[in-house]
mmCIF file of C-alpha atoms in Angstrom:
data_model
loop_
_atom_site.group_PDB
_atom_site.id
_atom_site.type_symbol
_atom_site.label_atom_id
_atom_site.label_comp_id
_atom_site.label_asym_id
_atom_site.label_seq_id
_atom_site.Cartn_x
_atom_site.Cartn_y
_atom_site.Cartn_z
ATOM 1 C CA MET U 562 96.353 11.657 53.070
ATOM 2 C CA ILE U 563 93.224 10.487 52.917
ATOM 3 C CA ARG U 564 90.527 13.123 52.786
ATOM 4 C CA ILE U 565 87.172 12.498 54.300
ATOM 5 C CA GLY U 566 84.038 14.786 53.997
ATOM 6 C CA ILE U 567 81.582 14.575 56.721
ATOM 7 C CA ILE U 568 78.235 15.448 55.178
ATOM 8 C CA LEU U 569 75.518 17.372 57.041
ATOM 9 C CA GLY U 570 72.012 15.688 55.754
ATOM 10 C CA SER U 571 69.582 18.007 57.127
ATOM 11 C CA THR U 572 68.782 21.947 55.888
ATOM 12 C CA ARG U 573 65.610 22.461 58.270
ATOM 13 C CA PRO U 574 65.496 25.452 60.817
ATOM 14 C CA ASN U 575 66.243 24.598 64.368
ATOM 15 C CA ARG U 576 68.055 21.377 63.511
ATOM 16 C CA LYS U 577 70.188 19.346 65.630
ATOM 17 C CA GLY U 578 72.967 18.348 62.939
ATOM 18 C CA PRO U 579 75.235 20.827 63.471
ATOM 19 C CA GLN U 580 75.845 20.261 67.060
ATOM 20 C CA VAL U 581 76.386 16.219 66.045
ATOM 21 C CA ALA U 582 78.317 17.052 62.924
ATOM 22 C CA ARG U 583 80.915 19.493 65.054
ATOM 23 C CA TRP U 584 81.245 16.493 67.536
ATOM 24 C CA VAL U 585 82.449 13.841 64.515
ATOM 25 C CA LEU U 586 84.497 16.684 63.281
ATOM 26 C CA ASP U 587 85.850 17.694 66.428
ATOM 27 C CA SER U 588 86.600 13.911 67.296
ATOM 28 C CA ALA U 589 88.161 13.257 63.920
ATOM 29 C CA SER U 590 90.353 15.553 63.933
ATOM 30 C CA GLN U 591 92.194 14.568 66.681
ATOM 31 C CA ARG U 592 93.440 11.700 64.478
ATOM 32 C CA GLY U 593 96.543 11.731 62.685
ATOM 33 C CA ASP U 594 95.519 9.233 59.707
ATOM 34 C CA ALA U 595 93.200 11.302 57.693
ATOM 35 C CA GLU U 596 92.057 14.794 56.908
ATOM 36 C CA PHE U 597 88.359 15.911 57.572
ATOM 37 C CA GLU U 598 86.210 18.538 56.357
ATOM 38 C CA LEU U 599 82.620 19.512 57.104
ATOM 39 C CA ILE U 600 80.166 19.573 54.012
ATOM 40 C CA ASP U 601 76.730 20.980 55.052
ATOM 41 C CA LEU U 602 74.006 20.736 52.397
ATOM 42 C CA ARG U 603 72.994 24.401 53.580
ATOM 43 C CA ASP U 604 76.031 25.403 51.598
ATOM 44 C CA HIS U 605 74.779 23.590 48.305
ATOM 45 C CA PRO U 606 71.172 24.085 47.635
ATOM 46 C CA LEU U 607 70.450 22.078 45.017
ATOM 47 C CA PRO U 608 66.943 21.804 43.516
ATOM 48 C CA HIS U 609 64.611 18.729 43.209
ATOM 49 C CA LEU U 610 66.960 16.252 40.792
ATOM 50 C CA ASP U 611 66.423 18.333 37.384
ATOM 51 C CA GLU U 612 69.191 16.565 35.072
ATOM 52 C CA PRO U 613 67.753 15.606 31.809
ATOM 53 C CA VAL U 614 69.916 12.528 31.917
ATOM 54 C CA PRO U 615 70.522 10.114 34.621
ATOM 55 C CA PRO U 616 74.285 11.144 36.224
ATOM 56 C CA ILE U 617 76.038 7.861 35.738
ATOM 57 C CA PHE U 618 75.623 8.772 31.954
ATOM 58 C CA GLY U 619 78.034 11.786 32.207
ATOM 59 C CA PRO U 620 78.787 15.304 33.378
ATOM 60 C CA SER U 621 75.624 17.618 34.263
ATOM 61 C CA VAL U 622 74.669 20.143 32.095
ATOM 62 C CA HIS U 623 73.689 22.669 35.268
ATOM 63 C CA ALA U 624 76.343 24.552 37.428
ATOM 64 C CA HIS U 625 74.702 23.652 40.388
ATOM 65 C CA THR U 626 75.450 20.255 39.960
ATOM 66 C CA ARG U 627 79.119 20.567 38.335
ATOM 67 C CA ASP U 628 79.822 22.646 41.311
ATOM 68 C CA TRP U 629 78.170 19.866 43.789
ATOM 69 C CA ALA U 630 80.233 17.269 41.599
ATOM 70 C CA GLU U 631 83.393 19.371 42.212
ATOM 71 C CA ARG U 632 82.978 19.351 45.431
ATOM 72 C CA ILE U 633 82.281 15.947 46.366
ATOM 73 C CA ALA U 634 85.213 14.288 43.789
ATOM 74 C CA GLN U 635 88.132 15.553 46.041
ATOM 75 C CA PHE U 636 87.134 13.416 49.076
ATOM 76 C CA ASP U 637 87.916 9.777 49.332
ATOM 77 C CA GLY U 638 85.016 8.700 51.526
ATOM 78 C CA PHE U 639 82.407 10.070 53.725
ATOM 79 C CA VAL U 640 80.765 10.433 57.023
ATOM 80 C CA ILE U 641 77.111 10.949 56.489
ATOM 81 C CA VAL U 642 75.254 12.656 59.763
ATOM 82 C CA THR U 643 71.524 12.105 59.255
ATOM 83 C CA PRO U 644 68.610 12.443 61.069
ATOM 84 C CA GLU U 645 65.549 10.093 60.858
ATOM 85 C CA TYR U 646 62.617 11.420 59.252
ATOM 86 C CA ASN U 647 59.349 9.675 59.379
ATOM 87 C CA SER U 648 61.028 6.274 59.324
ATOM 88 C CA GLY U 649 63.913 7.716 56.332
ATOM 89 C CA ALA U 650 66.271 9.720 55.382
ATOM 90 C CA PRO U 651 65.822 13.655 54.745
ATOM 91 C CA GLY U 652 64.566 13.948 51.099
ATOM 92 C CA VAL U 653 67.566 16.867 50.722
ATOM 93 C CA LEU U 654 70.286 14.070 51.565
ATOM 94 C CA LYS U 655 68.493 11.908 49.044
ATOM 95 C CA ASN U 656 68.630 14.539 46.358
ATOM 96 C CA ALA U 657 72.365 15.630 47.184
ATOM 97 C CA LEU U 658 73.244 11.658 46.496
ATOM 98 C CA ASP U 659 71.009 11.628 43.512
ATOM 99 C CA HIS U 660 72.617 14.238 41.926
ATOM 100 C CA LEU U 661 75.992 12.489 41.119
ATOM 101 C CA PHE U 662 77.206 8.984 40.315
ATOM 102 C CA ALA U 663 81.186 8.639 39.400
ATOM 103 C CA GLU U 664 81.961 11.116 42.553
ATOM 104 C CA TRP U 665 80.686 8.537 44.946
ATOM 105 C CA THR U 666 81.758 5.349 43.242
ATOM 106 C CA ASP U 667 84.757 3.410 45.052
ATOM 107 C CA LYS U 668 84.456 5.211 48.197
ATOM 108 C CA ALA U 669 83.337 4.460 51.567
ATOM 109 C CA VAL U 670 80.613 5.801 53.590
ATOM 110 C CA GLY U 671 80.167 5.526 57.349
ATOM 111 C CA PHE U 672 77.059 6.718 59.426
ATOM 112 C CA VAL U 673 76.173 9.124 62.419
ATOM 113 C CA SER U 674 72.790 8.913 62.977
ATOM 114 C CA TYR U 675 70.182 10.389 65.308
ATOM 115 C CA GLY U 676 66.637 10.441 65.957
ATOM 116 C CA ALA U 677 64.134 9.005 68.533
ATOM 117 C CA GLY U 678 65.144 5.303 67.671
ATOM 118 C CA GLY U 679 68.535 6.480 66.773
ATOM 119 C CA GLY U 680 67.756 7.318 63.021
ATOM 120 C CA ALA U 681 68.293 3.333 62.348
ATOM 121 C CA ARG U 682 65.859 3.358 59.645
ATOM 122 C CA ALA U 683 67.292 6.105 58.208
ATOM 123 C CA VAL U 684 70.461 4.083 57.814
ATOM 124 C CA VAL U 685 69.277 0.987 56.784
ATOM 125 C CA GLN U 686 67.847 3.188 53.583
ATOM 126 C CA LEU U 687 70.714 4.965 52.771
ATOM 127 C CA ARG U 688 73.031 1.992 52.773
ATOM 128 C CA VAL U 689 71.022 0.492 50.404
ATOM 129 C CA VAL U 690 71.258 3.956 48.271
ATOM 130 C CA CYS U 691 75.039 4.202 48.709
ATOM 131 C CA SER U 692 75.468 0.603 47.857
ATOM 132 C CA THR U 693 73.662 1.026 44.434
ATOM 133 C CA LEU U 694 75.850 4.185 43.962
ATOM 134 C CA GLY U 695 79.151 1.972 44.326
ATOM 135 C CA MET U 696 80.211 3.074 47.901
ATOM 136 C CA ALA U 697 81.315 0.621 50.460
ATOM 137 C CA ASP U 698 79.326 1.113 53.707
ATOM 138 C CA VAL U 699 81.127 0.295 57.015
ATOM 139 C CA GLY U 700 79.260 -1.868 59.107
ATOM 140 C CA TYR U 701 79.607 -0.021 62.449
ATOM 141 C CA GLN U 702 77.602 3.328 62.869
ATOM 142 C CA VAL U 703 76.875 5.627 65.613
ATOM 143 C CA ALA U 704 73.173 5.926 66.594
ATOM 144 C CA ILE U 705 72.140 8.878 68.822
ATOM 145 C CA SER U 706 68.902 8.991 70.513
ATOM 146 C CA MET U 707 66.942 12.696 70.555
ATOM 147 C CA LEU U 708 65.173 11.210 73.790
ATOM 148 C CA THR U 709 68.446 10.346 75.957
ATOM 149 C CA ASP U 710 71.431 12.261 74.181
ATOM 150 C CA PHE U 711 70.374 15.396 74.055
ATOM 151 C CA GLU U 712 69.807 17.153 77.282
ATOM 152 C CA ASP U 713 66.411 18.908 77.773
ATOM 153 C CA HIS U 714 66.104 17.677 73.750
ATOM 154 C CA THR U 715 68.361 20.779 73.114
ATOM 155 C CA THR U 716 71.735 20.018 73.676
ATOM 156 C CA PHE U 717 73.690 16.991 72.283
ATOM 157 C CA THR U 718 75.939 15.075 74.965
ATOM 158 C CA PRO U 719 77.516 12.136 73.521
ATOM 159 C CA ARG U 720 78.668 9.890 75.797
ATOM 160 C CA ASP U 721 81.466 7.084 76.113
ATOM 161 C CA HIS U 722 79.714 4.472 74.381
ATOM 162 C CA HIS U 723 79.251 6.912 71.501
ATOM 163 C CA ALA U 724 82.942 7.892 71.396
ATOM 164 C CA ALA U 725 83.788 4.192 71.053
ATOM 165 C CA ALA U 726 81.374 3.583 68.341
ATOM 166 C CA LEU U 727 82.632 6.391 66.365
ATOM 167 C CA THR U 728 86.022 5.336 66.613
ATOM 168 C CA LYS U 729 85.220 2.424 65.356
ATOM 169 C CA THR U 730 83.142 3.746 62.763
ATOM 170 C CA LEU U 731 86.087 5.822 61.484
ATOM 171 C CA ASP U 732 88.700 2.785 62.028
ATOM 172 C CA GLN U 733 86.441 0.903 59.378
ATOM 173 C CA LEU U 734 85.916 4.044 57.210
ATOM 174 C CA ILE U 735 89.803 5.256 56.805
ATOM 175 C CA ALA U 736 90.556 1.241 56.175
ATOM 176 C CA TRP U 737 88.075 0.780 53.560
ATOM 177 C CA SER U 738 88.980 4.363 51.827
ATOM 178 C CA GLY U 739 92.653 3.466 51.585
ATOM 179 C CA ALA U 740 91.697 -0.124 50.159
ATOM 180 C CA LEU U 741 89.711 1.224 47.738
ATOM 181 C CA ALA U 742 92.313 3.815 46.226
ATOM 182 C CA PRO U 743 93.579 1.594 43.671
ATOM 183 C CA LEU U 744 90.050 1.042 42.194
ATOM 184 C CA ARG U 745 89.680 5.351 42.185
ATOM 185 C CA ALA U 746 92.915 5.379 40.913
ATOM 186 C CA ALA U 747 91.836 3.195 37.662
ATOM 187 C CA ALA U 748 88.767 4.680 37.033
ATOM 188 C CA GLU U 749 90.503 8.455 36.837
ATOM 189 C CA THR U 750 93.074 6.568 34.525
ATOM 190 C CA THR U 751 90.112 5.374 32.243
ATOM 191 C CA LEU U 752 88.496 8.910 32.108
ATOM 192 C CA VAL U 753 91.744 10.207 31.352
ATOM 193 C CA ASN U 754 92.396 7.638 28.620
ATOM 194 C CA SER U 755 88.829 7.958 27.073
#
């Protein structure tokens, strides 16, 4: 069965991301076409990129990066739940992406963003980064407003249009994850035979 990791891309105190990520996980888990698992970046503290060579050139010399690679490698695709900070994605999320290469390649990615403007500018940046890593980003996304979708700016209250957007995002993500499976299998065969 297809395995999808839901990456919670904020680690700051008082973050709103856990509510959003839990909603994504609870909604997605009602489907029968994939397995879903939450990946909280707080559980994977990575230093600022400290690799002596770029990840594209091979395995890391650092245990923290090898552990992160092992965690990510098991998934066929991802939903990235991201806030927007100063018109961009959080540094901790970019750093987590930068630590790996092969583990992201030939996998699909969808986005659920939140911020004053729905987090759309963070997703624009992340689409470029993910594409460079060899990921296929799906067209649909969920954009959640901090101004109108959080009761008293505290409690996430998803609306019907969010649920519909999430369904479309997941439909595309799962379809693309399955379609990319032969490419991932060919890459694994190449690594084993190298």
